[in-house]
Amino acid sequence: MVCEIVCVLFILVFFGIVRTRLSVDRPGKVQHTLEVTYEFLHAQAEEVVGHDGSRYMAFFGTMFFFILFMNCIGLIPGFDSPTMYPMVPFGMAVATFFFYHATGVKANGFGYIKQFLGPMIWLAPLMLPIEIISHFARPLSLTVRLFANMFAGEEVYLTFISLTKFIIPAIFIGLHLFVGLLQAYIFTLLAMIYVGGAVSHEH
């Protein structure tokens, strides 16, 4: 919890400072990096969700950066990556679960239930329980994927840090950063896929 709070405070302070220094004429390296990241996430949202993808960028961007910072804070001595504890990824997964269902209801109204009934009405008794189980399995899948990868990465990193003190740890620090970035992207991409499926209008 302490590391999560630290990540939240850091994000608030960091983006608060960046916002006051945004410049069209003389953008710095940090602004360039954030703009490239935003454009990449925006392009992914437009491709996966559709033309309405930009409407949900606040959620996708917040999820991506929050998970990224939580994944990487473990590299700082004295801190642990909150995502290596299962309840943290589970909380993120549950938030995603409720978010994409809320967007589905908002986009389709009561017609959202049709997505659970299958293409033909006579298949509804079979498809409804299958779809319900499938949707409830999604938070579990998101949780296990993020938790398992970050826990394994953290353990490998700590093991090599304890065995060697030069060169090798630097390699695994880079690997840990890569895994943290990749897992934040995968979690966000899956959230986009779920939102895209929820807001789609079936023809």
Tab-separated table of C-alpha atoms in Angstrom, residues 7-201:
chain	number	residue	atom	x	y	z
A	7	CYS	CA	3.480	5.822	-7.064
A	8	VAL	CA	0.263	7.849	-7.014
A	9	LEU	CA	1.980	10.846	-5.423
A	10	PHE	CA	4.892	10.609	-7.840
A	11	ILE	CA	2.550	10.499	-10.845
A	12	LEU	CA	0.579	13.503	-9.578
A	13	VAL	CA	3.711	15.549	-8.932
A	14	PHE	CA	5.490	14.419	-12.104
A	15	PHE	CA	2.626	15.179	-14.481
A	16	GLY	CA	1.791	18.362	-12.598
A	17	ILE	CA	5.328	19.629	-13.218
A	18	VAL	CA	5.329	18.432	-16.842
A	19	ARG	CA	2.033	20.200	-17.499
A	20	THR	CA	3.424	23.543	-16.385
A	21	ARG	CA	6.417	23.111	-18.714
A	22	LEU	CA	4.631	22.068	-21.901
A	23	SER	CA	5.873	24.028	-24.884
A	24	VAL	CA	4.938	23.970	-28.557
A	25	ASP	CA	8.086	25.779	-29.681
A	26	ARG	CA	10.685	24.140	-27.444
A	27	PRO	CA	9.511	20.738	-26.234
A	28	GLY	CA	12.022	18.926	-24.052
A	29	LYS	CA	12.998	15.265	-24.037
A	30	VAL	CA	10.415	14.411	-21.395
A	31	GLN	CA	7.645	16.061	-23.399
A	32	HIS	CA	8.785	14.259	-26.568
A	33	THR	CA	8.777	10.918	-24.744
A	34	LEU	CA	5.301	11.470	-23.309
A	35	GLU	CA	3.943	12.666	-26.654
A	36	VAL	CA	5.286	9.569	-28.413
A	37	THR	CA	3.794	7.372	-25.685
A	38	TYR	CA	0.439	9.116	-25.950
A	39	GLU	CA	0.386	8.884	-29.745
A	40	PHE	CA	1.207	5.187	-29.554
A	41	LEU	CA	-1.552	4.462	-27.019
A	42	HIS	CA	-3.994	6.639	-28.949
A	43	ALA	CA	-3.242	4.789	-32.196
A	44	GLN	CA	-3.721	1.476	-30.411
A	45	ALA	CA	-7.031	2.633	-28.946
A	46	GLU	CA	-8.267	3.814	-32.350
A	47	GLU	CA	-7.268	0.512	-33.935
A	48	VAL	CA	-8.646	-1.787	-31.239
A	49	VAL	CA	-11.685	0.105	-29.941
A	50	GLY	CA	-12.530	2.046	-33.093
A	51	HIS	CA	-13.168	5.708	-33.749
A	52	ASP	CA	-14.489	6.158	-30.209
A	53	GLY	CA	-11.204	4.909	-28.756
A	54	SER	CA	-10.024	8.419	-27.925
A	55	ARG	CA	-13.006	8.814	-25.551
A	56	TYR	CA	-11.435	6.265	-23.218
A	57	MET	CA	-7.848	7.484	-23.392
A	58	ALA	CA	-8.031	8.904	-19.863
A	59	PHE	CA	-8.649	5.411	-18.508
A	60	PHE	CA	-6.130	3.687	-20.777
A	61	GLY	CA	-3.404	6.264	-20.124
A	62	THR	CA	-3.934	6.249	-16.378
A	63	MET	CA	-3.884	2.452	-16.285
A	64	PHE	CA	-0.719	2.256	-18.380
A	65	PHE	CA	1.332	4.775	-16.415
A	66	PHE	CA	0.114	3.595	-13.008
A	67	ILE	CA	1.030	-0.018	-13.769
A	68	LEU	CA	4.330	1.032	-15.342
A	69	PHE	CA	5.417	3.025	-12.302
A	70	MET	CA	4.318	0.267	-9.939
A	71	ASN	CA	6.267	-2.278	-11.998
A	72	CYS	CA	9.441	-0.216	-11.950
A	73	ILE	CA	9.463	1.176	-8.414
A	74	GLY	CA	10.907	-2.130	-7.219
A	75	LEU	CA	14.224	-1.153	-8.817
A	76	ILE	CA	14.659	1.514	-6.139
A	77	PRO	CA	16.362	0.076	-3.028
A	78	GLY	CA	13.921	-0.245	-0.155
A	79	PHE	CA	10.832	-0.445	-2.370
A	80	ASP	CA	8.852	-3.378	-3.735
A	81	SER	CA	6.828	-3.517	-6.937
A	82	PRO	CA	3.199	-3.528	-5.750
A	83	THR	CA	2.252	-5.599	-8.790
A	84	MET	CA	4.224	-8.579	-7.448
A	85	TYR	CA	1.507	-8.968	-4.809
A	86	PRO	CA	-1.646	-10.567	-6.288
A	87	MET	CA	-4.209	-8.247	-4.675
A	88	VAL	CA	-2.841	-5.217	-6.522
A	89	PRO	CA	-3.201	-6.651	-10.050
A	90	PHE	CA	-6.560	-8.067	-8.938
A	91	GLY	CA	-7.733	-4.578	-7.963
A	92	MET	CA	-6.667	-3.224	-11.358
A	93	ALA	CA	-8.392	-6.139	-13.089
A	94	VAL	CA	-11.655	-5.591	-11.186
A	95	ALA	CA	-11.566	-1.870	-12.048
A	96	THR	CA	-11.122	-2.806	-15.710
A	97	PHE	CA	-13.966	-5.338	-15.446
A	98	PHE	CA	-16.437	-2.757	-14.155
A	99	PHE	CA	-15.191	-0.073	-16.537
A	100	TYR	CA	-15.688	-2.023	-19.746
A	101	HIS	CA	-19.132	-3.246	-18.679
A	102	ALA	CA	-20.118	0.327	-17.793
A	103	THR	CA	-18.939	1.585	-21.187
A	104	GLY	CA	-20.811	-1.283	-22.880
A	105	VAL	CA	-24.073	-0.364	-21.146
A	106	LYS	CA	-23.543	3.312	-21.912
A	107	ALA	CA	-22.838	2.643	-25.594
A	108	ASN	CA	-25.554	0.037	-26.220
A	109	GLY	CA	-28.101	0.580	-23.490
A	110	PHE	CA	-30.090	-2.507	-22.544
A	111	GLY	CA	-29.078	-3.973	-25.906
A	112	TYR	CA	-25.707	-4.747	-24.326
A	113	ILE	CA	-27.206	-7.973	-22.967
A	114	LYS	CA	-27.462	-9.255	-26.549
A	115	GLN	CA	-23.692	-9.757	-26.564
A	116	PHE	CA	-24.165	-12.508	-23.980
A	117	LEU	CA	-26.905	-14.346	-25.865
A	118	GLY	CA	-25.085	-15.433	-29.004
A	119	PRO	CA	-25.946	-14.875	-32.682
A	120	MET	CA	-29.200	-16.874	-32.544
A	121	ILE	CA	-31.894	-16.637	-29.901
A	122	TRP	CA	-32.236	-20.416	-29.580
A	123	LEU	CA	-28.548	-20.564	-28.540
A	124	ALA	CA	-29.105	-18.111	-25.664
A	125	PRO	CA	-29.592	-20.754	-22.918
A	126	LEU	CA	-26.232	-22.255	-23.868
A	127	MET	CA	-24.333	-19.057	-24.650
A	128	LEU	CA	-25.405	-17.019	-21.599
A	129	PRO	CA	-23.662	-19.151	-18.920
A	130	ILE	CA	-20.606	-19.574	-21.173
A	131	GLU	CA	-20.322	-15.815	-21.692
A	132	ILE	CA	-20.823	-15.082	-17.987
A	133	ILE	CA	-18.058	-17.508	-17.022
A	134	SER	CA	-15.828	-16.084	-19.760
A	135	HIS	CA	-16.272	-12.515	-18.525
A	136	PHE	CA	-15.684	-13.419	-14.885
A	137	ALA	CA	-12.527	-15.274	-15.916
A	138	ARG	CA	-11.065	-12.110	-17.420
A	139	PRO	CA	-10.115	-10.442	-14.107
A	140	LEU	CA	-8.453	-13.685	-13.037
A	141	SER	CA	-6.529	-13.864	-16.300
A	142	LEU	CA	-5.385	-10.238	-16.019
A	143	THR	CA	-4.369	-10.761	-12.395
A	144	VAL	CA	-2.365	-13.932	-12.937
A	145	ARG	CA	-0.600	-12.601	-16.024
A	146	LEU	CA	0.599	-9.375	-14.395
A	147	PHE	CA	1.329	-10.851	-10.966
A	148	ALA	CA	3.199	-13.925	-12.231
A	149	ASN	CA	5.423	-12.001	-14.631
A	150	MET	CA	6.302	-9.270	-12.157
A	151	PHE	CA	6.875	-11.707	-9.292
A	152	ALA	CA	9.163	-13.857	-11.435
A	153	GLY	CA	11.018	-10.824	-12.768
A	154	GLU	CA	11.503	-9.396	-9.287
A	155	GLU	CA	12.814	-12.701	-7.926
A	156	VAL	CA	15.274	-13.148	-10.791
A	157	TYR	CA	16.456	-9.564	-10.410
A	158	LEU	CA	16.965	-9.889	-6.629
A	159	THR	CA	18.726	-13.234	-7.030
A	160	PHE	CA	21.314	-11.915	-9.455
A	161	ILE	CA	21.777	-8.737	-7.418
A	162	SER	CA	22.677	-10.884	-4.406
A	163	LEU	CA	25.053	-13.104	-6.401
A	164	THR	CA	26.934	-10.494	-8.374
A	165	LYS	CA	27.624	-6.795	-7.899
A	166	PHE	CA	28.959	-5.709	-11.277
A	167	ILE	CA	27.724	-5.722	-14.913
A	168	ILE	CA	25.307	-8.671	-14.551
A	169	PRO	CA	22.879	-6.726	-12.295
A	170	ALA	CA	22.806	-3.913	-14.867
A	171	ILE	CA	21.650	-6.385	-17.509
A	172	PHE	CA	18.838	-7.625	-15.293
A	173	ILE	CA	17.854	-4.068	-14.366
A	174	GLY	CA	17.362	-3.438	-18.085
A	175	LEU	CA	15.431	-6.690	-18.397
A	176	HIS	CA	13.252	-5.762	-15.426
A	177	LEU	CA	12.463	-2.384	-16.991
A	178	PHE	CA	11.578	-4.075	-20.275
A	179	VAL	CA	9.302	-6.607	-18.554
A	180	GLY	CA	7.632	-3.815	-16.561
A	181	LEU	CA	6.990	-1.800	-19.718
A	182	LEU	CA	5.771	-4.834	-21.645
A	183	GLN	CA	3.371	-5.952	-18.899
A	184	ALA	CA	1.922	-2.454	-18.552
A	185	TYR	CA	1.334	-2.404	-22.313
A	186	ILE	CA	-0.215	-5.897	-22.395
A	187	PHE	CA	-2.592	-5.093	-19.527
A	188	THR	CA	-3.646	-1.850	-21.232
A	189	LEU	CA	-4.031	-3.562	-24.610
A	190	LEU	CA	-6.287	-6.232	-23.111
A	191	ALA	CA	-8.340	-3.481	-21.444
A	192	MET	CA	-8.710	-1.870	-24.883
A	193	ILE	CA	-9.831	-5.175	-26.389
A	194	TYR	CA	-12.444	-5.650	-23.668
A	195	VAL	CA	-13.726	-2.087	-24.071
A	196	GLY	CA	-13.782	-2.483	-27.856
A	197	GLY	CA	-15.879	-5.629	-27.558
A	198	ALA	CA	-18.233	-4.003	-25.054
A	199	VAL	CA	-18.945	-0.833	-27.078
A	200	SER	CA	-19.231	-2.529	-30.470
A	201	HIS	CA	-22.641	-2.389	-32.102
